[in-house]
Coordinates of C-alpha atoms in Angstrom, one line a residue:
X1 CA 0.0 0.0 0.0
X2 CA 1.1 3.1 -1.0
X3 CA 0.9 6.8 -1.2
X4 CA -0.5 9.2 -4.4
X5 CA 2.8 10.5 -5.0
X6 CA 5.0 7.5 -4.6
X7 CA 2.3 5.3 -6.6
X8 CA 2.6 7.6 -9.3
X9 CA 6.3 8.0 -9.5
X10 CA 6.3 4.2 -9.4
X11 CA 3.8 4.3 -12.5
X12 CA 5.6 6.8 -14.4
X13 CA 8.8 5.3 -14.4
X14 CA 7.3 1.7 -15.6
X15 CA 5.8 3.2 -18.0
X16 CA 9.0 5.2 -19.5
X17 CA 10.8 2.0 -18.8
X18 CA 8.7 0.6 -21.5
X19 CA 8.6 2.8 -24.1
X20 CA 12.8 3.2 -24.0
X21 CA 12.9 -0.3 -24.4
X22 CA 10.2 -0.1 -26.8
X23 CA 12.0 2.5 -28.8
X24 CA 15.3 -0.3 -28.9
X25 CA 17.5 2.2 -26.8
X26 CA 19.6 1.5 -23.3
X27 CA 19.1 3.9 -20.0
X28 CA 22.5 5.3 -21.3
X29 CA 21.7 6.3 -25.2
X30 CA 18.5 7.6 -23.8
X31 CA 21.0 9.9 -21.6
X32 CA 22.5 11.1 -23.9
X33 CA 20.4 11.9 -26.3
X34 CA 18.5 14.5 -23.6
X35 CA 21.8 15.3 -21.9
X36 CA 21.4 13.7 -18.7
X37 CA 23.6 11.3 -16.6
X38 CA 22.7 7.7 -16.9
X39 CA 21.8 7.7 -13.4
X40 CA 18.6 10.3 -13.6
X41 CA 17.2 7.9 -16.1
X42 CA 17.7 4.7 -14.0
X43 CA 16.4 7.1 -11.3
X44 CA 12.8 7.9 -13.3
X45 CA 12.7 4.2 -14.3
X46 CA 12.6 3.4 -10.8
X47 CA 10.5 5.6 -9.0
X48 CA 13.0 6.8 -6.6
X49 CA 12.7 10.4 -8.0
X50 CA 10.5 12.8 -8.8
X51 CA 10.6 14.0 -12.4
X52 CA 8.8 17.4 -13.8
X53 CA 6.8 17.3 -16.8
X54 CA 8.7 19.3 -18.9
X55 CA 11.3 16.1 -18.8
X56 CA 8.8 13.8 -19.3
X57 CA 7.9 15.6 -22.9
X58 CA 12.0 15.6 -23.8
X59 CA 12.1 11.4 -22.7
X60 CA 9.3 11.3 -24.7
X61 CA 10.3 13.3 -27.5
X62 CA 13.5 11.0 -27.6
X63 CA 11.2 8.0 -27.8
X64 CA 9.2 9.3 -30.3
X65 CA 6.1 8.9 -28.8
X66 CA 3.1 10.6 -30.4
X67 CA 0.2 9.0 -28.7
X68 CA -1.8 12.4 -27.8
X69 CA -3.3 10.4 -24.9
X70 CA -0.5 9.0 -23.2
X71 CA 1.6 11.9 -23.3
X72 CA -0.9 13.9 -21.7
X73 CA -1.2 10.6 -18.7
X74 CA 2.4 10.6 -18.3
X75 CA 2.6 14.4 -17.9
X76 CA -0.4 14.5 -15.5
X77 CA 1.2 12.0 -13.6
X78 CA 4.5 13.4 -13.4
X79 CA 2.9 16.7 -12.0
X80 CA 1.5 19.7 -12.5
X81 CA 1.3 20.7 -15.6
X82 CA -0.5 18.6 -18.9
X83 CA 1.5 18.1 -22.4
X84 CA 1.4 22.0 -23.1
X85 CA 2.8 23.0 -20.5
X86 CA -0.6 24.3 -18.6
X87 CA -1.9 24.5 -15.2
X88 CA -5.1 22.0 -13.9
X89 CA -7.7 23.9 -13.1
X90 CA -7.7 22.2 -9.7
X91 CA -3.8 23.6 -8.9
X92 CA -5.4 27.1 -8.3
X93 CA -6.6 25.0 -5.0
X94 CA -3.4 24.0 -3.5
X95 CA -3.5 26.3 -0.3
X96 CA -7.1 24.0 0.6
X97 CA -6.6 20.8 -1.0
X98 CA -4.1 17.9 1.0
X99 CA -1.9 16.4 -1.7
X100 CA -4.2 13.1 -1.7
X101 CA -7.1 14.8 -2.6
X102 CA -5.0 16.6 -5.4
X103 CA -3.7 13.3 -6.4
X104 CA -7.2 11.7 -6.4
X105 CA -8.3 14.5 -8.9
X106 CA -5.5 14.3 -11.0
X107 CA -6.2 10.4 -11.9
X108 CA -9.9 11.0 -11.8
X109 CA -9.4 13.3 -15.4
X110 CA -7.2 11.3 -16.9
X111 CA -9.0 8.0 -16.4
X112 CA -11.3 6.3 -19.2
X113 CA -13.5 4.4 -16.7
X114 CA -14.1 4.7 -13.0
X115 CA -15.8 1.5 -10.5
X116 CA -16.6 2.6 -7.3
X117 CA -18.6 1.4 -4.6
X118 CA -19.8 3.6 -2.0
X119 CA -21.5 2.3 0.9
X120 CA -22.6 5.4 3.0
X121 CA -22.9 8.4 0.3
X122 CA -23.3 9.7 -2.8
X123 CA -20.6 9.6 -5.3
X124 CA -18.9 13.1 -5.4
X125 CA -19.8 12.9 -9.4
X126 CA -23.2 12.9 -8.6
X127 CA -23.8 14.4 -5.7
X128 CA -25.8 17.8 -5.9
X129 CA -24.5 20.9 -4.7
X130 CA -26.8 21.2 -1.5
X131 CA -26.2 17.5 -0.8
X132 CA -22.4 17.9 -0.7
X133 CA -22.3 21.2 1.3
X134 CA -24.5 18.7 3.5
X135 CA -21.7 15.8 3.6
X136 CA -18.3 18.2 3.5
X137 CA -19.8 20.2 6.5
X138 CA -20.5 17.3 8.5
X139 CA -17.2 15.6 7.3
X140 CA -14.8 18.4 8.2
X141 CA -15.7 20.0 11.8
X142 CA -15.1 23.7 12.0
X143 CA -14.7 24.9 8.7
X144 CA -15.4 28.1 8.1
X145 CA -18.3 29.2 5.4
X146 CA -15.4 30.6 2.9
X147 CA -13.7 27.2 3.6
X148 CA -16.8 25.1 2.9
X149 CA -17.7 27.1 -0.2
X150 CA -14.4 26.1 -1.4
X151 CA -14.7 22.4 -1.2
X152 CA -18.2 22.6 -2.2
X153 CA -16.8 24.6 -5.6
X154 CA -13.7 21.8 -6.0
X155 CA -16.8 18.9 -5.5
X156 CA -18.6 20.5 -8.5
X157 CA -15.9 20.8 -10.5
X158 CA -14.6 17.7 -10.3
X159 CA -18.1 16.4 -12.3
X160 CA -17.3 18.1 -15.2
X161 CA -14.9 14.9 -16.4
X162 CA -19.0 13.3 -17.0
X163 CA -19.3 16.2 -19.5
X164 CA -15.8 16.2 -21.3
X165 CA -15.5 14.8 -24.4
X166 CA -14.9 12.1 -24.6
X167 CA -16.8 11.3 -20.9
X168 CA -15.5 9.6 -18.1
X169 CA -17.3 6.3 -18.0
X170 CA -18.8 5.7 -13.9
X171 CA -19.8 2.6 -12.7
X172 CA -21.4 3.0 -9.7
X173 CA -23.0 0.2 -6.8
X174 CA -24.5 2.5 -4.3
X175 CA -25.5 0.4 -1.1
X176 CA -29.1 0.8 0.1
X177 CA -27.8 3.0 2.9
X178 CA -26.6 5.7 0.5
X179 CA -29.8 6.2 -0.4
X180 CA -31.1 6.0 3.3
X181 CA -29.4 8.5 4.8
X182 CA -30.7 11.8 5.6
X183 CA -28.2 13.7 4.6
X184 CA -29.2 17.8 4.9
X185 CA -32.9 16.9 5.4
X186 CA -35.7 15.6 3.2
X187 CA -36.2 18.5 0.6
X188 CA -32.2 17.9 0.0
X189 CA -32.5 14.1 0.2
X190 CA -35.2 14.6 -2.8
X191 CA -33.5 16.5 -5.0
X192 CA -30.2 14.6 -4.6
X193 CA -32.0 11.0 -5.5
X194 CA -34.0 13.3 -8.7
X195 CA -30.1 13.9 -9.7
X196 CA -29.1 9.9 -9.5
X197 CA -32.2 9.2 -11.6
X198 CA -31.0 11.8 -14.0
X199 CA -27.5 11.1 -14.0
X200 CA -28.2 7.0 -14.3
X201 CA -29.6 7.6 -17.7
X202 CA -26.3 9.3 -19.4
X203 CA -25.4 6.6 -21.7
X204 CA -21.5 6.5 -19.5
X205 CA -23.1 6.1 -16.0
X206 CA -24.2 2.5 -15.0
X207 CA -26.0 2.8 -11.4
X208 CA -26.7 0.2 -9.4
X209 CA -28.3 -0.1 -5.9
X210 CA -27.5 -2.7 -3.5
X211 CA -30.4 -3.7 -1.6
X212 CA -30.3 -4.9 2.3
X213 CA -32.1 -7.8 1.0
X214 CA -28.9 -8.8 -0.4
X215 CA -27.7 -9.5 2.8
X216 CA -23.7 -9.8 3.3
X217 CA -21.3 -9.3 0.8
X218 CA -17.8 -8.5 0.1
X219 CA -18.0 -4.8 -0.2
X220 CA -18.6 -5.0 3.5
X221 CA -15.3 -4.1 4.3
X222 CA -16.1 -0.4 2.9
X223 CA -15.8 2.0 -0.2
X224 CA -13.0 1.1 -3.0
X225 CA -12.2 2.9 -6.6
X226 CA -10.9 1.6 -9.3
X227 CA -9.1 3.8 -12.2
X228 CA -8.3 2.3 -15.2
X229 CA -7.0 4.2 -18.4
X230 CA -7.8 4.2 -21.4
X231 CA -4.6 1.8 -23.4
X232 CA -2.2 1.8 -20.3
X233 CA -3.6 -0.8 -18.5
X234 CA -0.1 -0.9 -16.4
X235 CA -1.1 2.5 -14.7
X236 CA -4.6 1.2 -13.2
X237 CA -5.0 1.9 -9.8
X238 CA -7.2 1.1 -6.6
X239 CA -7.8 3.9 -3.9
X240 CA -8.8 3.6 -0.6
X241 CA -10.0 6.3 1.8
X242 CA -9.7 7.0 5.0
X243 CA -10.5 9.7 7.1
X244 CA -7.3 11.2 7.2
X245 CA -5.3 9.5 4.5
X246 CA -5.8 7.8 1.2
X247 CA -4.0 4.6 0.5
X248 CA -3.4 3.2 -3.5
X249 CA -3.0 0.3 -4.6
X250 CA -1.3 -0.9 -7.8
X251 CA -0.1 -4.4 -7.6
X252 CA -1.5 -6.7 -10.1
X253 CA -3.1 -9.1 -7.2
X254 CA -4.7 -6.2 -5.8
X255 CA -6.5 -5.0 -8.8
X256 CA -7.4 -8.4 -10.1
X257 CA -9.8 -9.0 -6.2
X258 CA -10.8 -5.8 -6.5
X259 CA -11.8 -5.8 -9.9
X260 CA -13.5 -9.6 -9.2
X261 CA -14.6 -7.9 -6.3
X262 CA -16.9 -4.9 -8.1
X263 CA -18.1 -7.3 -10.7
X264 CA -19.2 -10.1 -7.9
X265 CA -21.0 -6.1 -6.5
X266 CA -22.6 -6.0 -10.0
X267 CA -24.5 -10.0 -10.2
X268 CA -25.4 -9.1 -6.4
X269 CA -27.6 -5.3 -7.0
X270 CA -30.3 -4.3 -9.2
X271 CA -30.0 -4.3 -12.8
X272 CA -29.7 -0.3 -13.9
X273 CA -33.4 -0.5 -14.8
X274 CA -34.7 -1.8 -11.3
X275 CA -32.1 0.1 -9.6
X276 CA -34.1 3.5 -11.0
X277 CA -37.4 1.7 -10.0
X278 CA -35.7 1.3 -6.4
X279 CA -34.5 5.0 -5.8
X280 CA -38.2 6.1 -7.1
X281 CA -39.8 3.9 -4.3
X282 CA -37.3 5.5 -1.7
X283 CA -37.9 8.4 -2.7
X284 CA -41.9 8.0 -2.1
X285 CA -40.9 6.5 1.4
X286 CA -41.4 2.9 0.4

């Protein structure tokens, strides 16, 4: 289990590892045609050191990779800029955000699908702007309203990767008690379950509700997500969070009984279609 940062540098260097040997050249020709020492490439390869973006482009430039896509991944993941050399919108939050959270954005844009299973609320995607002023306030003690209205904002803006083109693709198993909850009282409750009703039928959203009825099952153990991108398979990841801290998780064993995990989720709830019917009938106190 590891850190965002160190998970990413880990990642990163794989991935250039690759594509050098990919592009039929040694740790030392790659050196040298950048004008590095040997050792800062070995360094990269290995995750032991950070590496800005800009060098990321030049590696990349000597590999002659022109994937559009994956240079903008690898650049993302290196830090803070994307393949031109541009800020992410959600750097101009740095003094508010912890680095986790930061880290947890960055993969959420870059990613082609996103699995998660929440077991106690809604999905920040999909959550309404009432419903996670709601959550955040009762999440964070002591914030102050300029505060609030800042993570509020970030939550918002995070849903625009459903809108980009192409869309993020969200799976989502919501356990009955998401929908439950009375989070920021009935008028809010109402309008947030209207927005997972509207949200379930964007042709990139699958929702699924988990019923009590289903009795035990292995999401039990609490809320996972699962990023996988789009061609780079290598750089999938599993995040865990805690109330402090977020933990990822990249080993192959890990992804593969999580990934068995969500599907076994997906045989156990409602089909999409009954999953609507379900959310209507909590909704009319059923």
């Amino acid at each position: 289990m590891q850190n965002g940062p160190a998970v990413r540098r880990r990642k990163l260097g794989a991935e250039l590892r690759a594509l050098r040997t990919s592009a039929g050249l040694t740790s030392g020709q790659a050196a040298r045609l950048v004008g590095w020492h040997q050792s800062k490439v070995s360094r990269i390869e290995t995750g032991t050191s950070g590496v800005k973006p800009a060098d990321v482009r030049l590696l990349l430039d000597a590999y002659g990779v022109t994937d559009g896509q994956l240079r903008e991944l690898l650049t993302v993941l290196a830090g803070s800029d994307d393949s031109r050399g541009r800020h992410h919108w959600w750097h101009a939050y740095r003094g508010v955000l912890p680095p986790t959270y930061r880290d947890f954005i960055s993969l959420e844009s870059q990613a082609g699908v996103m699995r998660t299973l929440e077991t106690t609320v809604v999905p920040g995607l999909l959550q309404t702007p009432e419903y996670a002023r709601a959550v955040t306030k009762a999440a964070v003690e002591g914030l102050s309203e300029e505060r609030l209205d800042t993570l509020v904002e970030v939550r918002l803006a995070r849903q625009d990767v459903l809108r980009a083109d192409p869309p993020l693709e969200l799976n989502a198993v919501l356990d009955e008690a998401v929908l439950r909850r009375e989070v920021g009282g009935p008028g809010v409750m109402a309008r947030q379950r209207a927005r997972l009703v509207e949200a379930a039928r964007m042709p990139h959203v699958r929702l699924q509700v988990l019923p009590f009825a289903a009795g035990a099952h292995i999401g039990v153990t609490g809320p996972f997500v699962i990023f996988s991108f789009p061609d780079t398979s290598d750089l999938d990841v599993v995040v865990l969070d805690h109330l402090t801290s977020s933990v990822y998780l990249e080993r192959k064993e890990d992804l593969q009984a999580y990934t068995e995990a969500f599907n076994a989720l997906q045989i156990h709830a409602l089909s999409p279609e009954d999953s609507l019917d379900f959310i209507a009938g909590t909704a009319a106190g059923a």
